[in-house]
JSON list of C-alpha atoms in Angstrom, two decimals:
[
{"chain": "A", "resi": 1, "resn": "MET", "atom": "CA", "xyz": [34.72, -10.34, 17.05]},
{"chain": "A", "resi": 2, "resn": "THR", "atom": "CA", "xyz": [31.89, -9.55, 19.41]},
{"chain": "A", "resi": 3, "resn": "SER", "atom": "CA", "xyz": [34.01, -10.34, 22.50]},
{"chain": "A", "resi": 4, "resn": "PHE", "atom": "CA", "xyz": [36.59, -7.89, 21.22]},
{"chain": "A", "resi": 5, "resn": "ILE", "atom": "CA", "xyz": [33.90, -5.28, 20.67]},
{"chain": "A", "resi": 6, "resn": "ARG", "atom": "CA", "xyz": [32.49, -5.98, 24.15]},
{"chain": "A", "resi": 7, "resn": "SER", "atom": "CA", "xyz": [35.90, -5.40, 25.71]},
{"chain": "A", "resi": 8, "resn": "LEU", "atom": "CA", "xyz": [36.16, -2.18, 23.73]},
{"chain": "A", "resi": 9, "resn": "THR", "atom": "CA", "xyz": [32.70, -1.13, 24.87]},
{"chain": "A", "resi": 10, "resn": "ALA", "atom": "CA", "xyz": [33.68, -1.56, 28.52]},
{"chain": "A", "resi": 11, "resn": "LYS", "atom": "CA", "xyz": [36.51, 0.90, 27.96]},
{"chain": "A", "resi": 12, "resn": "ALA", "atom": "CA", "xyz": [34.23, 3.10, 25.91]},
{"chain": "A", "resi": 13, "resn": "LEU", "atom": "CA", "xyz": [31.65, 3.05, 28.71]},
{"chain": "A", "resi": 14, "resn": "LEU", "atom": "CA", "xyz": [34.13, 4.61, 31.10]},
{"chain": "A", "resi": 15, "resn": "ALA", "atom": "CA", "xyz": [35.08, 7.21, 28.50]},
{"chain": "A", "resi": 16, "resn": "LEU", "atom": "CA", "xyz": [31.41, 7.78, 27.72]},
{"chain": "A", "resi": 17, "resn": "THR", "atom": "CA", "xyz": [30.54, 8.33, 31.37]},
{"chain": "A", "resi": 18, "resn": "THR", "atom": "CA", "xyz": [33.32, 10.88, 31.65]},
{"chain": "A", "resi": 19, "resn": "SER", "atom": "CA", "xyz": [32.15, 12.53, 28.42]},
{"chain": "A", "resi": 20, "resn": "VAL", "atom": "CA", "xyz": [28.53, 12.68, 29.56]},
{"chain": "A", "resi": 21, "resn": "VAL", "atom": "CA", "xyz": [29.51, 14.27, 32.87]},
{"chain": "A", "resi": 22, "resn": "ALA", "atom": "CA", "xyz": [31.69, 16.81, 31.06]},
{"chain": "A", "resi": 23, "resn": "THR", "atom": "CA", "xyz": [28.91, 17.50, 28.56]},
{"chain": "A", "resi": 24, "resn": "ALA", "atom": "CA", "xyz": [26.36, 18.00, 31.31]},
{"chain": "A", "resi": 25, "resn": "ALA", "atom": "CA", "xyz": [28.70, 20.41, 33.05]},
{"chain": "A", "resi": 26, "resn": "LEU", "atom": "CA", "xyz": [29.21, 22.35, 29.83]},
{"chain": "A", "resi": 27, "resn": "LEU", "atom": "CA", "xyz": [25.50, 22.48, 29.07]},
{"chain": "A", "resi": 28, "resn": "VAL", "atom": "CA", "xyz": [24.74, 23.90, 32.50]},
{"chain": "A", "resi": 29, "resn": "SER", "atom": "CA", "xyz": [27.27, 26.68, 31.98]},
{"chain": "A", "resi": 30, "resn": "PRO", "atom": "CA", "xyz": [25.55, 29.87, 30.69]},
{"chain": "A", "resi": 31, "resn": "ALA", "atom": "CA", "xyz": [28.46, 30.71, 28.38]},
{"chain": "A", "resi": 32, "resn": "VAL", "atom": "CA", "xyz": [28.18, 27.42, 26.54]},
{"chain": "A", "resi": 33, "resn": "SER", "atom": "CA", "xyz": [24.38, 27.44, 26.37]},
{"chain": "A", "resi": 34, "resn": "ALA", "atom": "CA", "xyz": [24.59, 30.60, 24.25]},
{"chain": "A", "resi": 35, "resn": "GLN", "atom": "CA", "xyz": [26.75, 28.74, 21.72]},
{"chain": "A", "resi": 36, "resn": "GLU", "atom": "CA", "xyz": [25.79, 25.83, 19.51]},
{"chain": "A", "resi": 37, "resn": "PHE", "atom": "CA", "xyz": [27.05, 22.53, 20.84]},
{"chain": "A", "resi": 38, "resn": "LYS", "atom": "CA", "xyz": [28.04, 20.12, 18.04]},
{"chain": "A", "resi": 39, "resn": "ILE", "atom": "CA", "xyz": [27.77, 16.43, 18.89]},
{"chain": "A", "resi": 40, "resn": "GLY", "atom": "CA", "xyz": [28.44, 13.40, 16.72]},
{"chain": "A", "resi": 41, "resn": "TYR", "atom": "CA", "xyz": [27.87, 9.70, 17.23]},
{"chain": "A", "resi": 42, "resn": "VAL", "atom": "CA", "xyz": [29.62, 6.71, 15.63]},
{"chain": "A", "resi": 43, "resn": "ASN", "atom": "CA", "xyz": [28.04, 3.25, 15.59]},
{"chain": "A", "resi": 44, "resn": "SER", "atom": "CA", "xyz": [31.12, 1.07, 16.13]},
{"chain": "A", "resi": 45, "resn": "ASP", "atom": "CA", "xyz": [29.39, -2.21, 15.28]},
{"chain": "A", "resi": 46, "resn": "ARG", "atom": "CA", "xyz": [28.22, -0.90, 11.93]},
{"chain": "A", "resi": 47, "resn": "MET", "atom": "CA", "xyz": [31.58, 0.69, 11.23]},
{"chain": "A", "resi": 48, "resn": "LEU", "atom": "CA", "xyz": [33.42, -2.58, 11.96]},
{"chain": "A", "resi": 49, "resn": "ARG", "atom": "CA", "xyz": [30.95, -4.47, 9.79]},
{"chain": "A", "resi": 50, "resn": "ASP", "atom": "CA", "xyz": [30.62, -2.12, 6.80]},
{"chain": "A", "resi": 51, "resn": "ALA", "atom": "CA", "xyz": [33.93, -0.28, 6.38]},
{"chain": "A", "resi": 52, "resn": "ALA", "atom": "CA", "xyz": [36.25, -1.56, 3.64]},
{"chain": "A", "resi": 53, "resn": "PRO", "atom": "CA", "xyz": [39.24, -2.02, 5.99]},
{"chain": "A", "resi": 54, "resn": "ALA", "atom": "CA", "xyz": [37.11, -4.17, 8.31]},
{"chain": "A", "resi": 55, "resn": "LYS", "atom": "CA", "xyz": [35.87, -6.25, 5.37]},
{"chain": "A", "resi": 56, "resn": "ALA", "atom": "CA", "xyz": [39.44, -6.60, 4.11]},
{"chain": "A", "resi": 57, "resn": "ALA", "atom": "CA", "xyz": [40.59, -7.76, 7.54]},
{"chain": "A", "resi": 58, "resn": "GLN", "atom": "CA", "xyz": [37.79, -10.34, 7.65]},
{"chain": "A", "resi": 59, "resn": "ALA", "atom": "CA", "xyz": [38.67, -11.60, 4.15]},
{"chain": "A", "resi": 60, "resn": "LYS", "atom": "CA", "xyz": [42.33, -11.82, 5.13]},
{"chain": "A", "resi": 61, "resn": "LEU", "atom": "CA", "xyz": [41.43, -13.92, 8.17]},
{"chain": "A", "resi": 62, "resn": "GLU", "atom": "CA", "xyz": [39.22, -16.21, 6.08]},
{"chain": "A", "resi": 63, "resn": "VAL", "atom": "CA", "xyz": [42.08, -16.83, 3.65]},
{"chain": "A", "resi": 64, "resn": "GLU", "atom": "CA", "xyz": [44.59, -17.28, 6.45]},
{"chain": "A", "resi": 65, "resn": "PHE", "atom": "CA", "xyz": [42.47, -19.71, 8.48]},
{"chain": "A", "resi": 66, "resn": "GLY", "atom": "CA", "xyz": [40.20, -21.28, 5.85]},
{"chain": "A", "resi": 67, "resn": "LYS", "atom": "CA", "xyz": [42.45, -24.21, 5.02]},
{"chain": "A", "resi": 68, "resn": "ARG", "atom": "CA", "xyz": [43.01, -25.06, 8.67]},
{"chain": "A", "resi": 69, "resn": "GLU", "atom": "CA", "xyz": [39.28, -24.88, 9.41]},
{"chain": "A", "resi": 70, "resn": "LYS", "atom": "CA", "xyz": [38.55, -27.19, 6.46]},
{"chain": "A", "resi": 71, "resn": "GLU", "atom": "CA", "xyz": [41.15, -29.67, 7.74]},
{"chain": "A", "resi": 72, "resn": "LEU", "atom": "CA", "xyz": [39.48, -29.65, 11.17]},
{"chain": "A", "resi": 73, "resn": "ASN", "atom": "CA", "xyz": [36.05, -30.19, 9.65]},
{"chain": "A", "resi": 74, "resn": "ASP", "atom": "CA", "xyz": [37.40, -33.05, 7.51]},
{"chain": "A", "resi": 75, "resn": "ALA", "atom": "CA", "xyz": [39.02, -34.65, 10.57]},
{"chain": "A", "resi": 76, "resn": "ALA", "atom": "CA", "xyz": [35.73, -34.36, 12.46]},
{"chain": "A", "resi": 77, "resn": "ALA", "atom": "CA", "xyz": [33.88, -36.02, 9.58]},
{"chain": "A", "resi": 78, "resn": "ARG", "atom": "CA", "xyz": [36.44, -38.86, 9.47]},
{"chain": "A", "resi": 79, "resn": "LEU", "atom": "CA", "xyz": [36.14, -39.32, 13.23]},
{"chain": "A", "resi": 80, "resn": "LYS", "atom": "CA", "xyz": [32.35, -39.48, 12.97]},
{"chain": "A", "resi": 81, "resn": "THR", "atom": "CA", "xyz": [32.59, -42.07, 10.21]},
{"chain": "A", "resi": 82, "resn": "THR", "atom": "CA", "xyz": [35.01, -44.14, 12.29]},
{"chain": "A", "resi": 83, "resn": "ALA", "atom": "CA", "xyz": [32.77, -43.84, 15.37]},
{"chain": "A", "resi": 84, "resn": "ASP", "atom": "CA", "xyz": [29.69, -44.87, 13.36]},
{"chain": "A", "resi": 85, "resn": "LYS", "atom": "CA", "xyz": [31.56, -47.87, 11.94]},
{"chain": "A", "resi": 86, "resn": "PHE", "atom": "CA", "xyz": [32.70, -48.87, 15.43]},
{"chain": "A", "resi": 87, "resn": "GLU", "atom": "CA", "xyz": [29.14, -48.53, 16.74]},
{"chain": "A", "resi": 88, "resn": "LYS", "atom": "CA", "xyz": [27.90, -50.99, 14.12]},
{"chain": "A", "resi": 89, "resn": "GLU", "atom": "CA", "xyz": [30.77, -53.46, 14.54]},
{"chain": "A", "resi": 90, "resn": "GLN", "atom": "CA", "xyz": [31.27, -53.40, 18.31]},
{"chain": "A", "resi": 91, "resn": "VAL", "atom": "CA", "xyz": [28.87, -56.26, 19.06]},
{"chain": "A", "resi": 92, "resn": "THR", "atom": "CA", "xyz": [30.91, -58.64, 16.87]},
{"chain": "A", "resi": 93, "resn": "LEU", "atom": "CA", "xyz": [34.34, -57.54, 18.13]},
{"chain": "A", "resi": 94, "resn": "ALA", "atom": "CA", "xyz": [36.40, -59.32, 20.73]},
{"chain": "A", "resi": 95, "resn": "GLU", "atom": "CA", "xyz": [36.56, -57.54, 24.11]},
{"chain": "A", "resi": 96, "resn": "SER", "atom": "CA", "xyz": [40.24, -56.60, 23.67]},
{"chain": "A", "resi": 97, "resn": "GLU", "atom": "CA", "xyz": [39.67, -55.25, 20.13]},
{"chain": "A", "resi": 98, "resn": "ARG", "atom": "CA", "xyz": [36.57, -53.32, 21.25]},
{"chain": "A", "resi": 99, "resn": "GLY", "atom": "CA", "xyz": [38.52, -51.75, 24.14]},
{"chain": "A", "resi": 100, "resn": "ARG", "atom": "CA", "xyz": [41.46, -50.85, 21.87]},
{"chain": "A", "resi": 101, "resn": "ARG", "atom": "CA", "xyz": [39.23, -49.21, 19.25]},
{"chain": "A", "resi": 102, "resn": "GLN", "atom": "CA", "xyz": [37.28, -47.37, 21.93]},
{"chain": "A", "resi": 103, "resn": "ARG", "atom": "CA", "xyz": [40.52, -45.96, 23.39]},
{"chain": "A", "resi": 104, "resn": "ASP", "atom": "CA", "xyz": [41.62, -44.96, 19.87]},
{"chain": "A", "resi": 105, "resn": "LEU", "atom": "CA", "xyz": [38.34, -43.11, 19.33]},
{"chain": "A", "resi": 106, "resn": "VAL", "atom": "CA", "xyz": [38.64, -41.31, 22.66]},
{"chain": "A", "resi": 107, "resn": "GLU", "atom": "CA", "xyz": [42.23, -40.32, 21.85]},
{"chain": "A", "resi": 108, "resn": "GLN", "atom": "CA", "xyz": [41.26, -39.08, 18.38]},
{"chain": "A", "resi": 109, "resn": "GLU", "atom": "CA", "xyz": [38.42, -37.05, 19.90]},
{"chain": "A", "resi": 110, "resn": "ARG", "atom": "CA", "xyz": [40.80, -35.47, 22.45]},
{"chain": "A", "resi": 111, "resn": "GLU", "atom": "CA", "xyz": [43.30, -34.63, 19.72]},
{"chain": "A", "resi": 112, "resn": "LEU", "atom": "CA", "xyz": [40.58, -33.06, 17.57]},
{"chain": "A", "resi": 113, "resn": "GLN", "atom": "CA", "xyz": [39.34, -30.98, 20.51]},
{"chain": "A", "resi": 114, "resn": "ARG", "atom": "CA", "xyz": [42.91, -29.84, 21.26]},
{"chain": "A", "resi": 115, "resn": "LYS", "atom": "CA", "xyz": [43.42, -28.79, 17.64]},
{"chain": "A", "resi": 116, "resn": "ARG", "atom": "CA", "xyz": [40.09, -26.94, 17.64]},
{"chain": "A", "resi": 117, "resn": "ARG", "atom": "CA", "xyz": [41.06, -25.05, 20.81]},
{"chain": "A", "resi": 118, "resn": "GLU", "atom": "CA", "xyz": [44.42, -24.09, 19.31]},
{"chain": "A", "resi": 119, "resn": "PHE", "atom": "CA", "xyz": [42.69, -23.02, 16.10]},
{"chain": "A", "resi": 120, "resn": "GLN", "atom": "CA", "xyz": [40.19, -20.88, 18.01]},
{"chain": "A", "resi": 121, "resn": "GLU", "atom": "CA", "xyz": [42.92, -19.28, 20.13]},
{"chain": "A", "resi": 122, "resn": "ASP", "atom": "CA", "xyz": [45.02, -18.49, 17.04]},
{"chain": "A", "resi": 123, "resn": "LEU", "atom": "CA", "xyz": [41.99, -17.14, 15.20]},
{"chain": "A", "resi": 124, "resn": "ASN", "atom": "CA", "xyz": [40.96, -14.96, 18.14]},
{"chain": "A", "resi": 125, "resn": "GLN", "atom": "CA", "xyz": [44.47, -13.57, 18.50]},
{"chain": "A", "resi": 126, "resn": "ARG", "atom": "CA", "xyz": [44.73, -12.71, 14.81]},
{"chain": "A", "resi": 127, "resn": "LYS", "atom": "CA", "xyz": [41.19, -11.29, 14.80]},
{"chain": "A", "resi": 128, "resn": "ASN", "atom": "CA", "xyz": [42.12, -9.01, 17.71]},
{"chain": "A", "resi": 129, "resn": "GLU", "atom": "CA", "xyz": [45.27, -7.89, 15.89]},
{"chain": "A", "resi": 130, "resn": "GLU", "atom": "CA", "xyz": [43.39, -7.13, 12.68]},
{"chain": "A", "resi": 131, "resn": "LEU", "atom": "CA", "xyz": [40.49, -5.41, 14.43]},
{"chain": "A", "resi": 132, "resn": "SER", "atom": "CA", "xyz": [42.75, -3.30, 16.60]},
{"chain": "A", "resi": 133, "resn": "ALA", "atom": "CA", "xyz": [44.46, -2.03, 13.44]},
{"chain": "A", "resi": 134, "resn": "VAL", "atom": "CA", "xyz": [41.04, -1.14, 11.97]},
{"chain": "A", "resi": 135, "resn": "VAL", "atom": "CA", "xyz": [39.95, 0.52, 15.23]},
{"chain": "A", "resi": 136, "resn": "GLU", "atom": "CA", "xyz": [43.18, 2.54, 15.30]},
{"chain": "A", "resi": 137, "resn": "ARG", "atom": "CA", "xyz": [42.59, 3.76, 11.75]},
{"chain": "A", "resi": 138, "resn": "ALA", "atom": "CA", "xyz": [38.96, 4.53, 12.57]},
{"chain": "A", "resi": 139, "resn": "ASN", "atom": "CA", "xyz": [39.96, 6.54, 15.63]},
{"chain": "A", "resi": 140, "resn": "ARG", "atom": "CA", "xyz": [42.38, 8.60, 13.51]},
{"chain": "A", "resi": 141, "resn": "VAL", "atom": "CA", "xyz": [39.60, 9.24, 10.97]},
{"chain": "A", "resi": 142, "resn": "ILE", "atom": "CA", "xyz": [37.16, 10.19, 13.73]},
{"chain": "A", "resi": 143, "resn": "LYS", "atom": "CA", "xyz": [39.76, 12.60, 15.16]},
{"chain": "A", "resi": 144, "resn": "GLN", "atom": "CA", "xyz": [40.25, 14.14, 11.71]},
{"chain": "A", "resi": 145, "resn": "ILE", "atom": "CA", "xyz": [36.49, 14.63, 11.33]},
{"chain": "A", "resi": 146, "resn": "PHE", "atom": "CA", "xyz": [36.33, 16.01, 14.87]},
{"chain": "A", "resi": 147, "resn": "ASP", "atom": "CA", "xyz": [39.02, 18.60, 14.08]},
{"chain": "A", "resi": 148, "resn": "ALA", "atom": "CA", "xyz": [37.94, 19.45, 10.52]},
{"chain": "A", "resi": 149, "resn": "GLU", "atom": "CA", "xyz": [34.26, 19.90, 11.32]},
{"chain": "A", "resi": 150, "resn": "LYS", "atom": "CA", "xyz": [34.79, 21.44, 14.76]},
{"chain": "A", "resi": 151, "resn": "TYR", "atom": "CA", "xyz": [32.82, 18.96, 16.84]},
{"chain": "A", "resi": 152, "resn": "ASP", "atom": "CA", "xyz": [32.60, 19.55, 20.58]},
{"chain": "A", "resi": 153, "resn": "LEU", "atom": "CA", "xyz": [31.96, 15.87, 21.33]},
{"chain": "A", "resi": 154, "resn": "ILE", "atom": "CA", "xyz": [31.89, 12.60, 19.38]},
{"chain": "A", "resi": 155, "resn": "LEU", "atom": "CA", "xyz": [30.53, 9.53, 21.15]},
{"chain": "A", "resi": 156, "resn": "GLN", "atom": "CA", "xyz": [30.89, 5.87, 20.29]},
{"chain": "A", "resi": 157, "resn": "ASP", "atom": "CA", "xyz": [28.93, 2.88, 21.55]},
{"chain": "A", "resi": 158, "resn": "PRO", "atom": "CA", "xyz": [27.31, 2.31, 23.98]},
{"chain": "A", "resi": 159, "resn": "VAL", "atom": "CA", "xyz": [24.84, 5.11, 23.46]},
{"chain": "A", "resi": 160, "resn": "VAL", "atom": "CA", "xyz": [21.26, 4.46, 24.44]},
{"chain": "A", "resi": 161, "resn": "PHE", "atom": "CA", "xyz": [19.69, 6.71, 21.81]},
{"chain": "A", "resi": 162, "resn": "ALA", "atom": "CA", "xyz": [21.18, 8.80, 19.03]},
{"chain": "A", "resi": 163, "resn": "GLY", "atom": "CA", "xyz": [19.20, 10.51, 16.33]},
{"chain": "A", "resi": 164, "resn": "PRO", "atom": "CA", "xyz": [20.21, 10.43, 12.68]},
{"chain": "A", "resi": 165, "resn": "ARG", "atom": "CA", "xyz": [21.15, 14.11, 12.85]},
{"chain": "A", "resi": 166, "resn": "VAL", "atom": "CA", "xyz": [24.16, 13.34, 15.06]},
{"chain": "A", "resi": 167, "resn": "ASP", "atom": "CA", "xyz": [25.04, 9.92, 13.57]},
{"chain": "A", "resi": 168, "resn": "ILE", "atom": "CA", "xyz": [28.27, 10.40, 11.61]},
{"chain": "A", "resi": 169, "resn": "THR", "atom": "CA", "xyz": [28.92, 6.69, 11.07]},
{"chain": "A", "resi": 170, "resn": "ASP", "atom": "CA", "xyz": [28.46, 6.95, 7.29]},
{"chain": "A", "resi": 171, "resn": "LYS", "atom": "CA", "xyz": [30.93, 9.82, 7.17]},
{"chain": "A", "resi": 172, "resn": "VAL", "atom": "CA", "xyz": [33.49, 7.76, 9.12]},
{"chain": "A", "resi": 173, "resn": "ILE", "atom": "CA", "xyz": [32.95, 4.70, 6.89]},
{"chain": "A", "resi": 174, "resn": "LYS", "atom": "CA", "xyz": [33.37, 6.82, 3.73]},
{"chain": "A", "resi": 175, "resn": "ALA", "atom": "CA", "xyz": [36.58, 8.35, 5.09]},
{"chain": "A", "resi": 176, "resn": "LEU", "atom": "CA", "xyz": [37.90, 4.92, 6.09]},
{"chain": "A", "resi": 177, "resn": "ASN", "atom": "CA", "xyz": [37.10, 3.51, 2.67]},
{"chain": "A", "resi": 178, "resn": "ALA", "atom": "CA", "xyz": [38.80, 6.45, 0.97]},
{"chain": "A", "resi": 179, "resn": "ALA", "atom": "CA", "xyz": [41.94, 6.40, 3.14]},
{"chain": "A", "resi": 180, "resn": "PRO", "atom": "CA", "xyz": [44.79, 4.31, 1.76]},
{"chain": "A", "resi": 181, "resn": "ALA", "atom": "CA", "xyz": [45.78, 1.28, 3.78]},
{"chain": "A", "resi": 182, "resn": "PRO", "atom": "CA", "xyz": [48.83, 1.92, 5.93]},
{"chain": "A", "resi": 183, "resn": "THR", "atom": "CA", "xyz": [52.03, 0.24, 4.75]},
{"chain": "A", "resi": 184, "resn": "LYS", "atom": "CA", "xyz": [53.96, -1.95, 7.13]}
]
């Protein structure tokens, strides 16, 4: 999840830089300085951790991948048991039998590593799909708050410092939790 968030933050950094430059230009303008400038900030990490849709997506992934992960862990435990048994018995085995069992162990280890890589790739792909759906919903909610409350600027991570007065993360989380899940 963090790699997905990091990739989002790289995109957000470019958008943030543009926003900061635009904000600075607006603040320098005398016409804007006479008006109140309304800024909000959303902590994306907290939103993706605490919002109900994000928690639901995580639970869905755990259900979807839990059995497969357990099977991998069981296979790893069986392989370790087999390797430990071989380690104890290898001194009494004939050279040909020792070589055969060693090759079997190496092959089993390769197969387990391949299955783990496939599992991780599948999990990462599904995690990205689920998180992108949550991020899309969150962006719609943020836009609604932006329009309804007449914000001039809403920033998302990475922000170096943001005071609690401009942090609207709780408002976004509440709106996300209240919004019905989209139907497919």
